[in-house]
């Protein structure tokens, strides 16, 4: 019974393909905003502070600085309002949750970019 319910649930909910990202990555979340009868897409670009949960309840939190004020927003991974997610930079971090970023500003708040090794041909 449980497998049948899960099969029907997967058929009804359209899963979108998003790039794999983790804490420390810089991403842009294009989110549908509904104001009255109108609908528009707004981008929210920032660093991923955390990912948590599994399955349909998984969420991720993105932090950005807007006019000198830190703004954090939590998105459900499988929200129908998320139009797309773009991976801008891959960060090099040593933790899964970056709450210490809230206390930092300026140069110390920067996250180093992970450089991909290029294979040389012989």
Coordinates of N, CA and C in Angstrom, one line a residue:
X1 N 0.8 -1.2 0.0 CA 0.0 0.0 0.0 C 0.9 1.2 0.0
X2 N 1.9 1.3 0.8 CA 2.8 2.4 0.9 C 3.5 2.7 -0.4
X3 N 3.9 1.6 -1.1 CA 4.6 1.7 -2.3 C 3.7 2.3 -3.4
X4 N 2.4 1.9 -3.3 CA 1.4 2.3 -4.3 C 1.1 3.8 -4.1
X5 N 1.0 4.3 -2.9 CA 0.8 5.7 -2.6 C 2.0 6.5 -3.1
X6 N 3.2 6.0 -2.8 CA 4.4 6.7 -3.2 C 4.5 6.8 -4.7
X7 N 4.1 5.7 -5.5 CA 4.1 5.7 -6.9 C 3.2 6.8 -7.5
X8 N 2.0 6.9 -6.9 CA 1.0 7.9 -7.4 C 1.5 9.3 -7.1
X9 N 2.1 9.5 -5.9 CA 2.6 10.8 -5.5 C 3.7 11.2 -6.5
X10 N 4.6 10.3 -6.8 CA 5.6 10.7 -7.8 C 5.1 11.0 -9.2
X11 N 4.0 10.4 -9.6 CA 3.4 10.6 -10.9 C 2.7 12.0 -10.9
X12 N 2.1 12.4 -9.8 CA 1.4 13.6 -9.7 C 2.3 14.8 -9.5
X13 N 3.3 14.7 -8.8 CA 4.2 15.8 -8.6 C 5.3 15.8 -9.6
X14 N 5.4 16.9 -10.4 CA 6.4 17.0 -11.4 C 7.7 17.4 -10.7
X15 N 8.7 16.6 -10.8 CA 10.0 17.0 -10.2 C 10.9 17.7 -11.2
X16 N 11.4 18.8 -10.8 CA 12.3 19.6 -11.7 C 13.7 19.2 -11.4
X17 N 14.5 19.3 -12.4 CA 15.9 19.0 -12.3 C 16.7 20.3 -11.9
X18 N 17.3 20.2 -10.7 CA 18.1 21.3 -10.3 C 19.6 20.9 -10.2
X19 N 20.5 21.8 -10.3 CA 21.9 21.4 -10.1 C 22.2 21.0 -8.6
X20 N 23.1 20.1 -8.4 CA 23.4 19.8 -7.0 C 24.2 20.9 -6.4
X21 N 23.8 21.3 -5.2 CA 24.5 22.4 -4.5 C 24.5 22.0 -3.0
X22 N 25.4 22.7 -2.3 CA 25.6 22.4 -0.9 C 25.9 23.8 -0.2
X23 N 26.1 23.7 1.1 CA 26.4 24.9 1.9 C 27.7 25.5 1.4
X24 N 27.7 26.8 1.2 CA 28.9 27.5 0.8 C 28.8 27.9 -0.7
X25 N 27.9 27.3 -1.4 CA 27.7 27.6 -2.9 C 26.9 28.9 -3.0
X26 N 27.2 29.7 -4.1 CA 26.5 30.9 -4.4 C 25.5 30.5 -5.5
X27 N 24.2 30.7 -5.2 CA 23.2 30.3 -6.2 C 22.2 31.5 -6.4
X28 N 21.5 31.4 -7.5 CA 20.4 32.3 -7.8 C 19.1 31.5 -7.8
X29 N 18.1 31.8 -7.0 CA 16.9 31.1 -7.0 C 15.8 32.0 -7.7
X30 N 15.3 31.5 -8.8 CA 14.3 32.3 -9.5 C 12.9 31.8 -9.0
X31 N 12.2 32.7 -8.2 CA 11.1 32.3 -7.5 C 9.8 33.0 -8.0
X32 N 8.7 32.3 -8.1 CA 7.5 32.9 -8.6 C 6.9 33.7 -7.5
X33 N 6.6 35.0 -7.7 CA 5.9 35.9 -6.8 C 4.5 36.2 -7.3
X34 N 3.5 36.0 -6.5 CA 2.1 36.2 -6.9 C 1.6 37.4 -6.2
X35 N 1.3 38.5 -6.9 CA 0.8 39.7 -6.2 C -0.6 40.0 -6.9
X36 N -1.6 39.8 -6.1 CA -2.9 40.0 -6.6 C -3.2 38.9 -7.7
X37 N -3.5 39.4 -8.9 CA -3.8 38.5 -10.0 C -2.5 38.3 -10.9
X38 N -1.5 39.1 -10.6 CA -0.3 39.1 -11.5 C 0.8 38.1 -10.9
X39 N 1.6 37.6 -11.8 CA 2.6 36.7 -11.4 C 3.9 37.1 -12.1
X40 N 5.0 37.1 -11.3 CA 6.3 37.5 -11.9 C 7.4 36.6 -11.2
X41 N 8.5 36.6 -11.9 CA 9.7 35.8 -11.4 C 10.7 36.8 -10.8
X42 N 11.1 36.5 -9.6 CA 12.2 37.4 -9.0 C 13.3 36.5 -8.6
X43 N 14.5 37.0 -8.8 CA 15.7 36.2 -8.5 C 16.2 36.6 -7.1
X44 N 16.7 35.6 -6.4 CA 17.3 35.8 -5.0 C 18.6 35.2 -5.1
X45 N 19.7 36.0 -5.2 CA 21.1 35.5 -5.3 C 21.8 35.7 -4.0
X46 N 22.4 34.6 -3.5 CA 23.2 34.6 -2.3 C 23.9 33.3 -2.0
X47 N 24.4 33.2 -0.8 CA 25.2 32.0 -0.4 C 24.3 31.1 0.3
X48 N 24.4 29.8 0.1 CA 23.6 28.8 0.8 C 24.2 28.6 2.2
X49 N 23.4 28.8 3.2 CA 23.8 28.7 4.6 C 23.7 27.3 5.1
X50 N 22.6 26.7 4.7 CA 22.3 25.3 5.1 C 21.4 24.6 4.2
X51 N 21.5 23.2 4.2 CA 20.5 22.4 3.6 C 20.0 21.4 4.7
X52 N 18.8 21.2 4.8 CA 18.3 20.3 5.8 C 17.1 19.5 5.4
X53 N 16.8 18.4 6.0 CA 15.7 17.5 5.7 C 15.9 16.6 4.5
X54 N 15.0 15.7 4.3 CA 15.1 14.7 3.2 C 13.7 14.6 2.6
X55 N 13.8 14.2 1.3 CA 12.5 13.9 0.6 C 11.7 15.2 0.4
X56 N 10.4 15.1 0.5 CA 9.6 16.3 0.2 C 9.7 17.4 1.2
X57 N 10.2 17.2 2.4 CA 10.3 18.3 3.4 C 11.7 18.9 3.4
X58 N 12.5 18.6 2.4 CA 13.9 19.2 2.4 C 13.8 20.7 2.1
X59 N 14.6 21.5 2.8 CA 14.7 22.9 2.6 C 16.1 23.4 2.5
X60 N 16.3 24.6 2.0 CA 17.7 25.2 2.0 C 17.5 26.7 2.3
X61 N 18.5 27.3 2.9 CA 18.5 28.7 3.3 C 19.5 29.4 2.6
X62 N 19.2 30.6 2.0 CA 20.1 31.4 1.2 C 20.2 32.7 1.9
X63 N 21.4 33.2 2.0 CA 21.7 34.5 2.7 C 22.3 35.5 1.7
X64 N 21.9 36.7 1.7 CA 22.5 37.7 0.9 C 22.5 39.0 1.7
X65 N 23.3 40.0 1.2 CA 23.4 41.3 1.9 C 22.7 42.3 1.0
X66 N 21.7 42.9 1.5 CA 20.9 43.9 0.7 C 21.0 45.2 1.4
X67 N 21.6 46.2 0.8 CA 21.7 47.6 1.4 C 22.4 47.5 2.8
X68 N 23.4 46.7 2.9 CA 24.1 46.6 4.2 C 23.4 45.8 5.3
X69 N 22.3 45.1 4.9 CA 21.5 44.4 5.9 C 21.5 42.9 5.4
X70 N 21.7 42.0 6.3 CA 21.7 40.6 5.9 C 20.3 40.1 5.8
X71 N 20.0 39.4 4.7 CA 18.6 38.9 4.5 C 18.7 37.4 4.2
X72 N 18.0 36.6 5.0 CA 18.0 35.1 4.8 C 16.6 34.7 4.4
X73 N 16.6 33.7 3.5 CA 15.3 33.2 3.0 C 15.4 31.7 2.9
X74 N 14.4 31.0 3.4 CA 14.3 29.5 3.4 C 13.4 29.1 2.3
X75 N 13.8 28.2 1.4 CA 13.0 27.7 0.3 C 12.8 26.2 0.5
X76 N 11.6 25.7 0.3 CA 11.5 24.2 0.2 C 12.1 23.8 -1.2
X77 N 12.8 22.7 -1.2 CA 13.5 22.2 -2.4 C 12.5 21.9 -3.5
X78 N 11.4 21.3 -3.1 CA 10.4 20.8 -4.1 C 9.2 21.8 -4.2
X79 N 9.4 23.0 -4.0 CA 8.3 24.0 -4.1 C 7.9 24.2 -5.5
X80 N 6.6 24.2 -5.8 CA 6.2 24.5 -7.2 C 6.5 26.0 -7.6
X81 N 6.7 26.8 -6.6 CA 7.0 28.2 -7.0 C 8.4 28.5 -7.4
X82 N 9.3 27.5 -7.2 CA 10.7 27.7 -7.7 C 10.7 27.4 -9.2
X83 N 11.1 28.4 -9.9 CA 11.1 28.3 -11.4 C 12.4 27.6 -11.8
X84 N 13.6 28.1 -11.2 CA 14.9 27.5 -11.6 C 15.9 27.9 -10.5
X85 N 17.0 27.1 -10.4 CA 18.1 27.4 -9.5 C 19.3 27.4 -10.4
X86 N 20.1 28.4 -10.3 CA 21.4 28.5 -11.1 C 22.5 28.5 -10.1
X87 N 23.5 27.7 -10.4 CA 24.7 27.6 -9.6 C 25.7 28.6 -10.1
X88 N 26.1 29.6 -9.3 CA 27.0 30.7 -9.8 C 28.4 30.3 -9.4
X89 N 28.7 30.0 -8.2 CA 30.0 29.6 -7.7 C 29.9 28.5 -6.7
X90 N 30.9 27.6 -6.8 CA 31.0 26.5 -5.8 C 32.0 26.9 -4.7
X91 N 31.5 27.0 -3.5 CA 32.3 27.5 -2.4 C 33.1 26.3 -1.7
X92 N 34.3 26.7 -1.2 CA 35.1 25.8 -0.4 C 34.9 26.0 1.0
X93 N 34.2 25.2 1.7 CA 33.9 25.4 3.1 C 34.1 24.0 3.8
X94 N 34.2 24.1 5.2 CA 34.5 22.9 5.9 C 33.4 22.5 6.9
X95 N 32.2 23.1 6.7 CA 31.1 22.9 7.6 C 29.8 22.7 6.7
X96 N 28.8 22.1 7.3 CA 27.6 21.8 6.6 C 26.6 23.0 6.9
X97 N 26.7 23.7 8.0 CA 25.9 24.8 8.4 C 26.8 26.0 8.7
X98 N 26.5 27.1 8.0 CA 27.4 28.2 8.0 C 26.8 29.4 8.8
X99 N 26.3 29.1 10.0 CA 25.7 30.1 10.8 C 26.7 31.2 11.3
X100 N 27.9 30.9 11.3 CA 28.9 31.9 11.7 C 29.0 33.1 10.7
X101 N 28.5 32.9 9.5 CA 28.5 34.0 8.5 C 27.6 35.1 8.9
X102 N 26.6 34.9 9.8 CA 25.7 35.9 10.3 C 26.5 37.0 11.1
X103 N 27.6 36.7 11.7 CA 28.3 37.6 12.5 C 29.5 38.3 11.8
X104 N 29.6 37.9 10.5 CA 30.8 38.5 9.7 C 30.3 39.5 8.7
X105 N 31.2 40.4 8.4 CA 31.0 41.4 7.3 C 32.3 41.7 6.7
X106 N 32.2 42.2 5.5 CA 33.4 42.6 4.8 C 34.2 41.5 4.2
X107 N 35.5 41.6 4.3 CA 36.4 40.5 3.8 C 36.2 39.2 4.5
X108 N 36.0 39.2 5.8 CA 35.9 38.0 6.5 C 34.7 37.2 6.2
X109 N 33.7 37.8 5.5 CA 32.5 37.1 5.2 C 32.6 36.4 3.8
X110 N 33.7 36.6 3.2 CA 33.8 36.0 1.8 C 34.0 34.5 1.9
X111 N 33.5 33.8 1.0 CA 33.8 32.3 0.9 C 34.6 32.1 -0.3
X112 N 35.7 31.3 -0.1 CA 36.6 31.0 -1.2 C 35.9 30.1 -2.3
X113 N 36.3 30.3 -3.5 CA 35.7 29.5 -4.6 C 36.5 28.3 -4.8
X114 N 35.8 27.1 -4.9 CA 36.5 25.9 -5.2 C 36.9 25.8 -6.6
X115 N 38.2 25.6 -6.9 CA 38.7 25.5 -8.2 C 38.7 24.1 -8.7
X116 N 38.2 23.8 -9.9 CA 38.2 22.5 -10.4 C 39.5 22.1 -11.1
X117 N 40.0 21.0 -10.8 CA 41.3 20.5 -11.4 C 41.0 20.2 -12.9
X118 N 41.9 20.7 -13.7 CA 41.8 20.4 -15.2 C 42.7 19.3 -15.5
X119 N 42.2 18.3 -16.1 CA 43.1 17.1 -16.5 C 43.9 17.5 -17.7
X120 N 45.2 17.2 -17.6 CA 46.1 17.5 -18.7 C 46.2 16.3 -19.6
X121 N 46.4 16.6 -20.9 CA 46.5 15.5 -21.9 C 48.0 15.3 -22.2
X122 N 48.3 14.0 -22.3 CA 49.7 13.7 -22.6 C 50.0 13.4 -24.1

